[in-house]
Amino acid sequence: MGPVVAWLALFLGYIVSVKGLDFNYTEALSKSIIFLEAQRSGKLPSNNRVPWRGDSGLDDGKEANEDLVGGYYDAGDNVKYGLPMAFTITTLAWSAIAYQSELESACEWKNVKDAIRWGTDYFLKTASRHRKLYVEVGDPVKDHKCWMRPENLKGPRRVLQIDEKTPGSEIAGETSAAMAASSMVFRHTDALYARELLKKAKRLFRFAKDHKKTFDGECPFYCSFSGFNDELSWAAAWLYSATHRIKYFKYLTEEAVSASVDEFNWDLKFAGTQILLSKFFFEGTREFRTFNENADSYICSVLPQSPYHETYMTPGGLLHLRDGANLQYATGASLLFSVYGDLLKKFNRKIKCGNKPFESKHLLAFAKQQMDYILGRNPQQRSYMVGFGKNPPKQAHHRGASIPLSEAKSNVDCGTSFTKWFNRNAPNPNELTGAILGGPDKKDKFSDLRWTSVYTEPCTYVNSLAVGALAKLTRPLQKS
């Protein structure tokens, strides 16, 4: 049986199995949010649910005479990168907006709002100066030479900023999107906070649009390969969603760039913008037709049964675009397919890939299949979420999780830290609960070793994308 035939057999099996919940999606949802809490920087709250984490980065910003305490570490290191952190918050806010009722039923609504606010509180600090945005705290070159817990870092850390002389439209645009989307989450419970977020979102969008340039300061770890047009459209789409102001409508219809793409991730947001704006097209805003056509094109490029399918699927049925945090593409597709599938159902629509029509159920089944693969239905018969399901990973590539609390205050130099903790072939002493790791390769193979980071490193945006898809799955698909 060839890979395509095998995948189709798997897919048809998922269509049949939607009558019941194959996994405890509520548990997976809860744990995916706990992982985000494990990535917090700053003074942790009294209700901290990750017992092996403590306060960290309390001097952040002092180098620039600013208070930049807070925010998130993006992955297994101790740097706060602005672009992926903002994307994490934007997509987490989208999950909250799209699936509030599911999150409330799962008793996770407050936890998600707290996770969003942990990010937006930090962004308000980073955007406190007019036409300036602080975009990174920590030196990745220096950080990567040490295998240390963030709690053990001493003294002020390097701060990077963008301004009129050194612009960065991608980071400013994504941070604008994060604040605009988050303002919609808080508008009914904290109107003053929501207005403050929206005010900063508008200012950052204007700055990003008026000073168009790519900022390379986060390279080589978060270089923007797609350029800034997708972030500008993404920010404008969220600002239009939050305000319905004509100037954002005009930007989207007269200036914005749209493109047919086959992926959605921290660097490339076109597909997210297109699906977000399709709601308005379905409601009658005909000027957004191109965005809707591109949204359909994205679905047709990714859906395996489509005659226009372009993306690679592993023999076991996982979307695989490239090694290194590959599961972000699977969780990203799951979120977009879930949201768009719900829109198709709500407006009684289908999409056509060539002459082949697809309905809401096809999109939702694909989203479910990707998440089920991550949770354990795969050739390895193992979960790729730490602390969940059968045979979950034990050696996540993560500094804090891999250093025992009993040794946390050991006086170890940077060179010795790798020998003592990184190279130790043993399970992490601290469970990084809920972390979705990088995942298997294109042949469904996986190496659960701390030093094989392409397989074992987690990232906040992998989980933020998963939150919406998992929330959707907490109710049976036939009730969608």
Coordinates of C-alpha atoms in Angstrom, one line a residue:
M1 CA 0.0 0.0 0.0
G2 CA 1.5 3.3 -1.1
P3 CA 1.7 6.4 1.1
V4 CA -1.2 8.2 -0.6
V5 CA -3.5 5.1 -0.5
A6 CA -2.5 4.5 3.1
W7 CA -3.3 8.0 4.0
L8 CA -6.7 7.9 2.3
A9 CA -7.5 4.7 4.3
L10 CA -6.5 6.5 7.5
F11 CA -8.6 9.6 6.5
L12 CA -11.7 7.5 5.8
G13 CA -11.2 5.8 9.1
Y14 CA -11.3 9.2 10.8
I15 CA -14.5 10.2 9.0
V16 CA -16.2 7.0 10.4
S17 CA -14.8 7.5 13.9
V18 CA -16.2 11.0 14.6
K19 CA -19.1 9.6 16.6
G20 CA -16.9 9.4 19.7
L21 CA -14.0 11.1 21.3
D22 CA -10.9 9.1 20.5
F23 CA -8.7 10.9 23.2
N24 CA -9.4 12.8 26.3
Y25 CA -9.2 16.2 24.4
T26 CA -10.1 18.1 27.5
E27 CA -7.0 16.7 29.3
A28 CA -4.9 17.5 26.3
L29 CA -6.3 21.0 26.2
S30 CA -5.6 21.7 29.8
K31 CA -2.1 20.4 29.6
S32 CA -1.3 22.4 26.5
I33 CA -2.1 25.5 28.5
I34 CA 0.0 24.4 31.4
F35 CA 3.0 24.3 29.1
L36 CA 2.6 27.9 28.2
E37 CA 2.7 28.7 31.9
A38 CA 6.0 26.8 32.2
Q39 CA 7.4 29.3 29.6
R40 CA 6.6 32.4 31.7
S41 CA 9.4 34.8 32.5
G42 CA 9.2 37.3 35.3
K43 CA 7.6 37.3 38.8
L44 CA 5.4 34.2 38.8
P45 CA 1.9 34.5 40.3
S46 CA 0.8 32.9 43.5
N47 CA -1.3 30.4 41.6
N48 CA 1.6 29.1 39.6
R49 CA 0.8 25.6 38.5
V50 CA 4.4 24.5 37.5
P51 CA 6.1 23.7 40.8
W52 CA 9.6 23.5 39.4
R53 CA 9.5 27.0 37.9
G54 CA 10.4 30.1 39.8
D55 CA 10.9 33.8 39.3
S56 CA 13.3 34.7 36.5
G57 CA 14.4 37.7 34.4
L58 CA 13.7 40.2 37.1
D59 CA 16.4 42.5 35.8
D60 CA 15.1 42.4 32.2
G61 CA 15.2 45.9 30.7
K62 CA 17.6 47.4 33.1
E63 CA 20.2 47.7 30.3
A64 CA 17.8 50.1 28.5
N65 CA 16.6 51.7 31.8
E66 CA 13.2 50.1 31.2
D67 CA 11.0 47.6 33.0
L68 CA 10.8 44.6 30.5
V69 CA 10.1 42.0 33.1
G70 CA 7.6 39.3 32.0
G71 CA 6.6 37.7 28.7
Y72 CA 7.6 34.2 27.5
Y73 CA 10.6 32.2 26.6
D74 CA 9.9 30.8 23.2
A75 CA 11.3 27.3 23.5
G76 CA 13.9 25.4 25.4
D77 CA 16.3 28.4 25.9
N78 CA 16.1 31.6 27.9
V79 CA 15.7 34.4 25.3
K80 CA 12.5 36.4 24.8
Y81 CA 12.0 36.8 21.1
G82 CA 9.4 39.4 20.1
L83 CA 8.2 37.9 16.8
P84 CA 7.3 34.4 17.9
M85 CA 6.0 35.6 21.2
A86 CA 3.6 38.0 19.5
F87 CA 2.5 35.2 17.1
T88 CA 1.9 33.0 20.1
I89 CA -0.4 35.6 21.6
T90 CA -2.2 36.4 18.4
T91 CA -3.1 32.8 17.7
L92 CA -4.0 32.1 21.3
A93 CA -6.4 35.1 21.2
W94 CA -7.9 33.8 18.0
S95 CA -8.4 30.4 19.7
A96 CA -10.1 32.2 22.6
I97 CA -12.4 34.2 20.2
A98 CA -13.3 31.2 18.0
Y99 CA -13.9 28.7 20.8
Q100 CA -14.9 30.6 23.9
S101 CA -17.8 28.3 24.7
E102 CA -15.7 25.2 24.4
L103 CA -13.0 26.7 26.6
E104 CA -15.6 27.7 29.2
S105 CA -17.1 24.2 29.2
A106 CA -13.6 22.7 29.7
C107 CA -13.1 25.2 32.6
E108 CA -10.1 26.7 30.7
W109 CA -11.4 30.1 29.7
K110 CA -9.8 31.9 32.6
N111 CA -6.5 30.0 32.1
V112 CA -6.4 31.0 28.5
K113 CA -7.2 34.6 29.3
D114 CA -4.5 34.6 31.9
A115 CA -2.0 33.2 29.3
I116 CA -2.9 35.9 26.8
R117 CA -2.6 38.6 29.4
W118 CA 0.8 37.4 30.5
G119 CA 1.9 38.3 27.0
T120 CA -0.1 41.5 26.5
D121 CA 1.0 42.9 29.8
Y122 CA 4.6 42.5 28.6
F123 CA 3.8 44.0 25.2
L124 CA 2.4 47.1 26.8
K125 CA 5.8 47.5 28.5
T126 CA 7.7 46.9 25.2
A127 CA 5.5 49.4 23.4
S128 CA 5.5 52.1 26.1
R129 CA 7.7 54.5 24.1
H130 CA 6.3 56.4 21.0
R131 CA 7.7 54.9 17.8
K132 CA 9.8 52.4 19.6
L133 CA 9.3 48.8 20.4
Y134 CA 11.6 46.6 22.4
V135 CA 11.7 43.3 20.5
E136 CA 14.2 41.0 22.3
V137 CA 15.7 40.4 25.7
G138 CA 18.7 38.1 26.1
D139 CA 21.6 37.3 23.9
P140 CA 21.0 34.0 22.1
V141 CA 24.7 33.5 21.3
K142 CA 25.6 33.9 24.9
D143 CA 22.6 32.0 26.1
H144 CA 23.2 29.0 23.8
K145 CA 26.7 28.6 25.3
C146 CA 25.1 27.8 28.7
W147 CA 22.7 25.1 29.7
M148 CA 21.2 26.9 32.7
R149 CA 17.7 27.4 34.2
P150 CA 16.4 31.0 33.6
E151 CA 16.0 31.3 37.4
N152 CA 19.8 31.2 37.7
L153 CA 20.6 34.0 35.3
K154 CA 22.2 37.0 36.9
G155 CA 22.2 40.7 36.0
P156 CA 20.7 42.7 33.2
R157 CA 20.4 41.1 29.8
R158 CA 20.9 42.5 26.3
V159 CA 17.9 44.4 24.9
L160 CA 17.1 45.0 21.2
Q161 CA 14.7 47.6 19.9
I162 CA 13.2 48.9 16.6
D163 CA 12.5 52.5 16.0
E164 CA 12.4 55.0 13.1
K165 CA 16.1 54.6 12.4
T166 CA 16.0 50.8 12.7
P167 CA 12.5 49.7 11.7
G168 CA 11.1 46.2 11.8
S169 CA 7.7 45.9 10.1
E170 CA 7.3 42.2 10.8
I171 CA 7.7 42.5 14.6
A172 CA 5.7 45.7 14.8
G173 CA 2.9 44.2 12.6
E174 CA 2.7 41.0 14.6
T175 CA 2.7 42.8 17.9
S176 CA -0.1 45.0 16.6
A177 CA -2.0 41.9 15.6
A178 CA -1.5 40.3 19.0
M179 CA -2.8 43.4 20.8
A180 CA -5.8 43.9 18.4
A181 CA -6.9 40.3 18.7
S182 CA -6.4 40.3 22.5
S183 CA -8.5 43.4 22.8
M184 CA -11.4 41.4 21.5
V185 CA -10.9 38.8 24.2
F186 CA -11.0 41.4 27.0
R187 CA -13.5 44.0 25.7
H188 CA -16.5 42.6 27.6
T189 CA -14.7 41.9 30.9
D190 CA -12.1 44.7 31.1
A191 CA -13.0 47.5 28.7
L192 CA -10.2 49.9 29.8
Y193 CA -7.6 47.2 29.3
A194 CA -9.0 46.3 25.9
R195 CA -9.0 50.0 24.8
E196 CA -5.3 50.4 25.9
L197 CA -4.4 47.3 23.8
L198 CA -6.3 48.6 20.8
K199 CA -4.7 52.0 21.1
K200 CA -1.2 50.5 21.1
A201 CA -2.2 48.1 18.2
K202 CA -3.2 51.1 16.1
R203 CA 0.0 52.9 16.8
L204 CA 2.2 49.9 16.0
F205 CA 0.4 49.3 12.8
R206 CA 0.9 52.8 11.7
F207 CA 4.6 52.6 12.6
A208 CA 5.0 49.3 10.7
K209 CA 3.3 50.7 7.6
D210 CA 5.0 54.1 7.6
H211 CA 8.5 52.6 8.1
K212 CA 8.6 49.4 6.0
K213 CA 11.7 47.4 6.6
T214 CA 12.7 44.0 7.8
F215 CA 14.6 43.8 11.1
D216 CA 17.3 41.2 11.0
G217 CA 18.3 41.4 14.7
E218 CA 16.6 38.1 15.6
C219 CA 18.5 36.2 13.0
P220 CA 19.6 33.4 12.7
F221 CA 16.9 32.1 14.9
Y222 CA 13.8 34.1 13.8
C223 CA 14.7 35.6 10.4
S224 CA 11.7 36.7 8.3
F225 CA 11.9 34.8 5.0
S226 CA 8.5 35.9 3.9
G227 CA 8.9 39.6 4.2
F228 CA 6.6 42.0 6.0
N229 CA 3.5 42.2 3.7
D230 CA 1.9 39.2 5.4
E231 CA 2.3 40.8 8.9
L232 CA 0.9 44.1 7.7
S233 CA -2.2 42.4 6.2
W234 CA -2.5 40.2 9.3
A235 CA -2.4 43.2 11.6
A236 CA -4.9 45.2 9.4
A237 CA -7.3 42.2 9.4
W238 CA -7.3 42.0 13.2
L239 CA -7.7 45.8 13.5
Y240 CA -10.6 45.7 11.1
S241 CA -12.1 42.8 13.0
A242 CA -11.7 44.7 16.3
T243 CA -12.9 48.1 15.0
H244 CA -14.6 47.9 11.6
R245 CA -12.8 51.1 10.8
I246 CA -12.8 52.2 7.1
K247 CA -9.1 52.9 7.1
Y248 CA -8.2 49.3 7.8
F249 CA -10.8 48.2 5.2
K250 CA -9.2 50.5 2.7
Y251 CA -5.7 49.2 3.5
L252 CA -6.9 45.6 3.0
T253 CA -8.7 46.3 -0.3
E254 CA -6.3 48.9 -1.8
E255 CA -2.8 48.3 -0.4
A256 CA -2.5 44.9 1.2
V257 CA -0.8 42.0 -0.6
S258 CA -2.4 38.6 -0.7
A259 CA -0.9 35.4 -2.0
S260 CA -1.7 31.7 -2.5
V261 CA 0.3 29.7 0.1
D262 CA 0.3 26.2 1.5
E263 CA 1.5 26.8 5.1
F264 CA 0.7 28.9 8.1
N265 CA 3.4 29.6 10.8
W266 CA 5.2 32.3 12.8
D267 CA 6.8 33.7 9.7
L268 CA 4.0 33.3 7.1
K269 CA 0.5 34.6 8.0
F270 CA -1.3 35.0 4.6
A271 CA -3.5 32.0 5.1
G272 CA -4.6 33.2 8.6
T273 CA -5.5 36.6 7.2
Q274 CA -7.5 35.0 4.3
I275 CA -9.5 32.7 6.6
L276 CA -10.1 35.5 9.1
L277 CA -11.5 37.8 6.4
S278 CA -13.5 35.0 4.8
K279 CA -16.1 35.5 7.6
F280 CA -16.7 39.0 6.4
F281 CA -16.9 37.8 2.8
F282 CA -19.5 35.2 3.7
E283 CA -21.5 38.0 5.5
G284 CA -21.6 40.1 2.3
T285 CA -18.3 42.1 2.1
R286 CA -17.7 41.3 -1.5
E287 CA -14.5 43.3 -1.6
F288 CA -12.8 40.5 0.3
R289 CA -13.4 38.0 -2.5
T290 CA -9.7 37.6 -3.3
F291 CA -8.9 36.8 0.3
N292 CA -11.6 34.1 0.3
E293 CA -10.4 32.7 -3.0
N294 CA -6.9 32.5 -1.5
A295 CA -8.3 30.8 1.6
D296 CA -9.9 28.1 -0.6
S297 CA -6.5 27.8 -2.4
Y298 CA -4.8 27.1 0.9
I299 CA -7.3 24.4 1.8
C300 CA -6.9 22.8 -1.6
S301 CA -3.1 22.8 -1.3
V302 CA -3.1 21.1 2.0
L303 CA -6.1 18.7 2.0
P304 CA -4.8 15.3 0.8
Q305 CA -7.9 14.4 -1.2
S306 CA -7.7 17.6 -3.2
P307 CA -6.5 17.3 -6.8
Y308 CA -4.4 20.4 -6.1
H309 CA -2.8 18.9 -3.0
E310 CA 0.9 20.1 -2.8
T311 CA 2.1 19.5 0.8
Y312 CA 4.0 16.4 1.9
M313 CA 2.2 13.9 4.1
T314 CA 4.2 11.3 6.0
P315 CA 3.3 7.6 5.4
G316 CA 1.4 7.8 8.7
G317 CA -0.6 10.9 7.7
L318 CA 1.2 13.8 9.3
L319 CA 1.7 17.1 7.5
H320 CA 5.4 17.6 7.2
L321 CA 7.0 20.7 5.7
R322 CA 10.5 20.8 7.3
D323 CA 12.4 19.4 10.2
G324 CA 12.6 21.5 13.4
A325 CA 9.4 22.3 15.2
N326 CA 7.5 20.6 12.3
L327 CA 4.4 20.0 14.4
Q328 CA 3.7 23.8 14.2
Y329 CA 2.6 23.2 10.7
A330 CA 0.3 20.4 11.8
T331 CA -1.2 22.4 14.7
G332 CA -1.4 25.5 12.5
A333 CA -3.3 23.6 9.8
S334 CA -5.6 22.1 12.5
L335 CA -6.5 25.6 13.8
L336 CA -7.2 27.0 10.3
F337 CA -9.1 24.0 9.1
S338 CA -11.2 24.0 12.3
V339 CA -12.0 27.7 12.1
Y340 CA -12.7 27.6 8.3
G341 CA -14.7 24.3 8.6
D342 CA -16.9 26.0 11.2
L343 CA -17.4 29.0 8.9
L344 CA -18.4 26.7 6.0
K345 CA -21.0 25.0 8.2
K346 CA -22.4 28.3 9.6
F347 CA -22.9 29.8 6.2
N348 CA -23.9 26.5 4.5
R349 CA -21.0 26.7 2.0
K350 CA -18.7 24.3 0.2
I351 CA -15.4 24.9 -1.5
K352 CA -14.2 23.4 -4.8
C353 CA -10.8 22.2 -5.6
G354 CA -11.1 21.9 -9.3
N355 CA -14.3 20.0 -9.9
K356 CA -14.2 18.3 -6.5
P357 CA -16.4 19.8 -3.7
F358 CA -15.5 19.7 0.0
E359 CA -17.7 20.4 2.9
S360 CA -17.1 21.4 6.5
K361 CA -16.9 17.8 7.6
H362 CA -13.9 17.1 5.4
L363 CA -11.9 20.1 6.8
L364 CA -12.8 19.2 10.4
A365 CA -11.9 15.6 9.9
F366 CA -8.5 16.6 8.6
A367 CA -7.9 18.9 11.6
K368 CA -8.9 16.1 13.9
Q369 CA -6.6 13.6 12.2
Q370 CA -3.6 15.9 12.6
M371 CA -4.3 16.4 16.3
D372 CA -4.9 12.7 16.8
Y373 CA -1.6 11.9 15.2
I374 CA 0.1 14.2 17.7
L375 CA -1.7 12.7 20.6
G376 CA -0.9 9.1 19.8
R377 CA -2.6 7.7 16.6
N378 CA 0.6 7.3 14.6
P379 CA 3.0 4.6 13.4
Q380 CA 5.1 5.0 16.5
Q381 CA 2.0 4.6 18.7
R382 CA 3.2 7.3 21.0
S383 CA 2.2 10.7 22.1
Y384 CA 4.2 13.8 21.1
M385 CA 2.8 15.8 24.0
V386 CA 4.8 15.5 27.2
G387 CA 2.8 14.0 30.1
F388 CA -0.1 12.9 27.9
G389 CA -1.2 9.6 26.5
K390 CA 0.8 6.5 25.7
N391 CA 4.6 6.6 25.8
P392 CA 5.0 10.4 25.8
P393 CA 8.5 12.0 25.3
K394 CA 10.8 12.0 28.3
Q395 CA 13.7 14.1 27.2
A396 CA 12.3 17.4 25.9
H397 CA 15.1 19.8 24.8
H398 CA 14.5 22.3 27.6
R399 CA 16.9 23.8 30.1
G400 CA 14.5 24.2 33.1
A401 CA 12.9 20.8 32.7
S402 CA 16.3 18.9 32.5
I403 CA 18.0 20.3 35.6
P404 CA 16.9 18.7 39.0
L405 CA 15.7 21.2 41.6
S406 CA 18.2 19.5 44.0
E407 CA 21.0 20.7 41.7
A408 CA 19.4 24.0 40.7
K409 CA 21.8 26.1 42.7
S410 CA 24.9 24.2 41.9
N411 CA 27.8 26.5 41.1
V412 CA 28.5 25.1 37.6
D413 CA 30.2 26.9 34.7
C414 CA 28.8 27.0 31.2
G415 CA 31.0 24.3 29.8
T416 CA 30.3 21.9 32.7
S417 CA 26.6 22.6 32.4
F418 CA 26.3 20.6 29.1
T419 CA 28.2 17.7 30.5
K420 CA 26.3 17.6 33.7
W421 CA 22.7 18.2 32.4
F422 CA 22.4 18.4 28.7
N423 CA 24.3 15.2 27.8
R424 CA 22.7 13.1 30.5
N425 CA 20.8 10.3 28.7
A426 CA 17.9 10.1 31.2
P427 CA 14.4 11.4 31.5
N428 CA 14.0 15.0 32.5
P429 CA 13.6 15.3 36.3
N430 CA 10.9 18.0 35.8
E431 CA 7.9 17.1 33.6
L432 CA 7.3 19.8 30.9
T433 CA 3.6 19.0 31.0
G434 CA 1.7 19.6 27.9
A435 CA 4.6 20.6 25.7
I436 CA 4.1 19.5 22.1
L437 CA 7.6 18.8 20.8
G438 CA 9.2 19.2 17.4
G439 CA 7.8 15.8 16.3
P440 CA 8.8 13.0 14.0
D441 CA 10.6 13.3 10.6
K442 CA 9.1 12.8 7.2
K443 CA 9.3 9.0 7.6
D444 CA 7.4 9.1 11.0
K445 CA 10.7 8.3 12.9
F446 CA 11.3 10.0 16.2
S447 CA 14.4 10.3 18.5
D448 CA 13.5 11.1 22.1
L449 CA 16.9 12.5 23.1
R450 CA 17.6 15.9 24.5
W451 CA 20.3 16.7 22.0
T452 CA 18.2 15.8 19.0
S453 CA 16.5 19.2 19.2
V454 CA 14.8 19.0 15.8
Y455 CA 12.7 16.2 17.3
T456 CA 12.5 17.2 21.0
E457 CA 12.4 21.0 21.3
P458 CA 9.0 22.5 22.2
C459 CA 7.9 26.0 21.1
T460 CA 5.1 28.2 22.5
Y461 CA 3.5 28.8 19.1
V462 CA 3.1 25.1 18.5
N463 CA 0.9 24.9 21.6
S464 CA -0.9 28.2 21.0
L465 CA -2.1 26.9 17.6
A466 CA -3.1 23.6 19.2
V467 CA -5.3 25.3 21.9
G468 CA -8.1 26.2 19.4
A469 CA -7.9 22.9 17.6
L470 CA -8.1 20.9 20.9
A471 CA -10.9 23.2 22.2
K472 CA -12.9 22.4 19.1
L473 CA -12.4 18.7 19.7
T474 CA -13.7 18.7 23.2
R475 CA -17.2 18.5 21.6
P476 CA -17.9 15.6 19.2
L477 CA -17.6 16.6 15.6
Q478 CA -21.1 15.6 14.6
K479 CA -22.4 18.4 16.9
S480 CA -20.3 21.0 15.1

